[in-house]
Tab-separated table of C-alpha atoms in Angstrom:
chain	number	residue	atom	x	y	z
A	1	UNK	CA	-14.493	-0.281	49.530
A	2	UNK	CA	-16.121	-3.364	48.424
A	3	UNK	CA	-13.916	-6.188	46.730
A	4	UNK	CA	-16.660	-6.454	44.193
A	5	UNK	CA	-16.515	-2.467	43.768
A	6	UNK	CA	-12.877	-2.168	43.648
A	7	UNK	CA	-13.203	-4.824	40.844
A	8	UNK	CA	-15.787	-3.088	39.191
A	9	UNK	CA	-14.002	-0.014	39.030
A	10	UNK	CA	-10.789	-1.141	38.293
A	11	UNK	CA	-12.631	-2.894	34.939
A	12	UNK	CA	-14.552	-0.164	34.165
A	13	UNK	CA	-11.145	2.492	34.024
A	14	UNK	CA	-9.518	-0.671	31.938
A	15	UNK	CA	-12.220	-0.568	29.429
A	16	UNK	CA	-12.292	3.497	29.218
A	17	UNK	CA	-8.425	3.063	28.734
A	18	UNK	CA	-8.821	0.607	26.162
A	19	UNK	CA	-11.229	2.654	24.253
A	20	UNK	CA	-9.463	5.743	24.002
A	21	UNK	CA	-6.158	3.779	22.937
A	22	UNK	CA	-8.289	2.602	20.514
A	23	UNK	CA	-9.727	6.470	19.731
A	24	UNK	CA	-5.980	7.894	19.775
A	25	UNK	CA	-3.576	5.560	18.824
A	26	UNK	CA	-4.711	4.532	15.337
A	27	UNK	CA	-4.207	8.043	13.880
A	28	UNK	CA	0.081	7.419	14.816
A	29	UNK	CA	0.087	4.328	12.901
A	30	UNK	CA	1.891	4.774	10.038
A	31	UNK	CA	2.378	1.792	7.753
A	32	UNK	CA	2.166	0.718	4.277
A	33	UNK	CA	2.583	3.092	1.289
A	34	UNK	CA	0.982	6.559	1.710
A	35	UNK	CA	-1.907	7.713	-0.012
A	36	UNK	CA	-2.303	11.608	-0.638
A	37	UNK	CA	-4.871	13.873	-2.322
A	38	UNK	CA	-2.652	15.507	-5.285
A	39	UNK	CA	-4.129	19.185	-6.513
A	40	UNK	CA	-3.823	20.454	-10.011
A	41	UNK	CA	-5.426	23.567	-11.753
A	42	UNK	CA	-8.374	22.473	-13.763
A	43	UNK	CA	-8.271	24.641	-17.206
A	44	UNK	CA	-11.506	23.654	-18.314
A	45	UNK	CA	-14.808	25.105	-16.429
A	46	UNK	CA	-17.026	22.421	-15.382
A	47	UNK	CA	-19.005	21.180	-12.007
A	48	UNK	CA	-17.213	21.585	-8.918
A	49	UNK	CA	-17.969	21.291	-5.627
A	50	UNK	CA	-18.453	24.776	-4.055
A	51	UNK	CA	-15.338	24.989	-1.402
A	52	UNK	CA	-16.692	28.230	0.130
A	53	UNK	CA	-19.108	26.232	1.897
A	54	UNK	CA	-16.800	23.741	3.129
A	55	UNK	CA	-15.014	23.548	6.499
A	56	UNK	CA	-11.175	23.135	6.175
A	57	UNK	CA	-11.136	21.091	9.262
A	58	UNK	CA	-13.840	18.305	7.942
A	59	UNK	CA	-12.053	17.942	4.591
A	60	UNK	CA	-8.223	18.804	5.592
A	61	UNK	CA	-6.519	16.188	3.114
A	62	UNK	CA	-8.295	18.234	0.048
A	63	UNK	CA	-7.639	21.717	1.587
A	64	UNK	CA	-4.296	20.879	2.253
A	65	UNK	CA	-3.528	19.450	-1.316
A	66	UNK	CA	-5.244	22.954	-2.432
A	67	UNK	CA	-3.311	24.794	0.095
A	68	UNK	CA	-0.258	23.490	-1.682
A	69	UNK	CA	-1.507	23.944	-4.794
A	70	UNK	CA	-2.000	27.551	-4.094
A	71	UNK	CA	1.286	27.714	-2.300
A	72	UNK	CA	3.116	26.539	-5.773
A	73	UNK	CA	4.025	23.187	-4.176
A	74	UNK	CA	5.362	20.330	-6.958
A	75	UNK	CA	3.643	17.777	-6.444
A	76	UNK	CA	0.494	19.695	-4.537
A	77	UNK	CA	0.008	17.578	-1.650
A	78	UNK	CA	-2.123	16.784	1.378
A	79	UNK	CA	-0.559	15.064	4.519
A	80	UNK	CA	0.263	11.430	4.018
A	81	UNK	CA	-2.602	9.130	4.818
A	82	UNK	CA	-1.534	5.831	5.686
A	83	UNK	CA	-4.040	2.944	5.790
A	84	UNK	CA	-2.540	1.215	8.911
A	85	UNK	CA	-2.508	-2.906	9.202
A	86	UNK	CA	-5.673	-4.694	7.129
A	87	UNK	CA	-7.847	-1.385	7.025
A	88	UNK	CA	-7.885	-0.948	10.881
A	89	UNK	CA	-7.219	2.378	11.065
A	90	UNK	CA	-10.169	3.596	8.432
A	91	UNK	CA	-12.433	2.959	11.277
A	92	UNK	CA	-10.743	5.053	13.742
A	93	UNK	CA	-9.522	8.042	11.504
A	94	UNK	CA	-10.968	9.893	9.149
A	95	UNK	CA	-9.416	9.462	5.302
A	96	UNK	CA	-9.399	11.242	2.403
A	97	UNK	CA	-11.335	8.418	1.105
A	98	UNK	CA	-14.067	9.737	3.016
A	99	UNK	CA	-13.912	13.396	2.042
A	100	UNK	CA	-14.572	12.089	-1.820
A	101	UNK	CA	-17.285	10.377	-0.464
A	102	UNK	CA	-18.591	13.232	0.839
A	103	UNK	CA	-17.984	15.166	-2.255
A	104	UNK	CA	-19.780	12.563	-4.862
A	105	UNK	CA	-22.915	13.032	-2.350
A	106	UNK	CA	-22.778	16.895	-2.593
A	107	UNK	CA	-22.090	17.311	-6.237
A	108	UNK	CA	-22.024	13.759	-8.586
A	109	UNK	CA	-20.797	15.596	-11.784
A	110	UNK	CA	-18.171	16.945	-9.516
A	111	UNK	CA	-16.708	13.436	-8.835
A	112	UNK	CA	-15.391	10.719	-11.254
A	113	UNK	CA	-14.689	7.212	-9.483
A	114	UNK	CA	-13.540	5.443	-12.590
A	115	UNK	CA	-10.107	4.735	-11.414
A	116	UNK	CA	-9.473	1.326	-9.480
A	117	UNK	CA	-10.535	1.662	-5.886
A	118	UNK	CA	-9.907	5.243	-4.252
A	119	UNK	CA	-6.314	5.443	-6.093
A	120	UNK	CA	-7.334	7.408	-9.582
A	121	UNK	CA	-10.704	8.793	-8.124
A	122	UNK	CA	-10.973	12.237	-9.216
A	123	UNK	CA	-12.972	15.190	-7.814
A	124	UNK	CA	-13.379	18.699	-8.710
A	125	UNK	CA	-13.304	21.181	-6.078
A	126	UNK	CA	-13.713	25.437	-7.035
A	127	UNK	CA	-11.920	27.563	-4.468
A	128	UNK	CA	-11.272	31.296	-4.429
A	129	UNK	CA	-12.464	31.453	-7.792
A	130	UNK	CA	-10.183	28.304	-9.013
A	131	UNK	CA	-11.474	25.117	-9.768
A	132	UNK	CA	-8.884	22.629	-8.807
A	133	UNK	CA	-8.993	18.569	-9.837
A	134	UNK	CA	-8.416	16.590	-7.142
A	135	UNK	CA	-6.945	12.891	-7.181
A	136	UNK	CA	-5.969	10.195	-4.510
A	137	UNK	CA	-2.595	8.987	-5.550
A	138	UNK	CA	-0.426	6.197	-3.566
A	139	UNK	CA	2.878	6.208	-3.416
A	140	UNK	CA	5.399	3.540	-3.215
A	141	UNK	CA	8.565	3.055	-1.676
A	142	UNK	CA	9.259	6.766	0.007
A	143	UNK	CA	8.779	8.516	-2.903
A	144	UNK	CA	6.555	11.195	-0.751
């Protein structure tokens, strides 16, 4: 083989290795405060996203809070989501940020963003017949 090939190569596998350290390694990084997706009971009927036509693998931070929710968890929680150094991570992982993103475009009376940034955002989400209010809540200093 070819100096210039071997070089070639040997770049080429570098980059690939690169990118999928860059791919895997951002969803271990755990750092800062965690934020979770909290699940309550709503009492009052309103609009809700329609969960039955959801997958629980694209949205597993709400499932997961409703899971625990369902389960009789206090506080119903997702899996901590932690934002990693200066918002590097958001573009490698997906966040529950996201999934209320995703919600506001499927149903907009479903979703109310009036809290500051994602912390206080609050979406509706009806599952099994039970329309649950969802939140993003941060949590400081291991509380969790």
């Amino acid at each position: 083989m070819r100096p210039v090939t071997r070089n070639a190569l040997v770049a080429i596998v570098g980059v690939l290795a690169v990118l999928l350290a860059l791919g895997a390694l951002p969803a271990h990084i755990a750092t800062g405060d965690p934020y979770y997706v909290e699940a309550t009971a709503a009492d009052a009927a309103g609009p809700a996203v329609a969960g039955e036509n959801l997958s629980e693998r694209r949205f597993p931070y709400s499932f997961g809070a409703v899971a625990a929710a369902e389960a009789g968890a206090d506080p119903a929680r997702s899996e901590a989501y932690y934002s990693g150094v200066v918002g590097f991570k958001a573009a490698f992982t997906h966040t529950p940020f996201e999934e209320f993103q995703e919600f506001e475009t499927r149903a907009p009376d479903a979703v109310d963003r009036r809290g500051e940034g994602p912390v206080g955002d609050v979406a509706h989400l009806g599952v099994n017949g039970t329309r649950y209010r969802l939140t993003v809540v941060r949590v400081s200093g291991g509380e969790g």
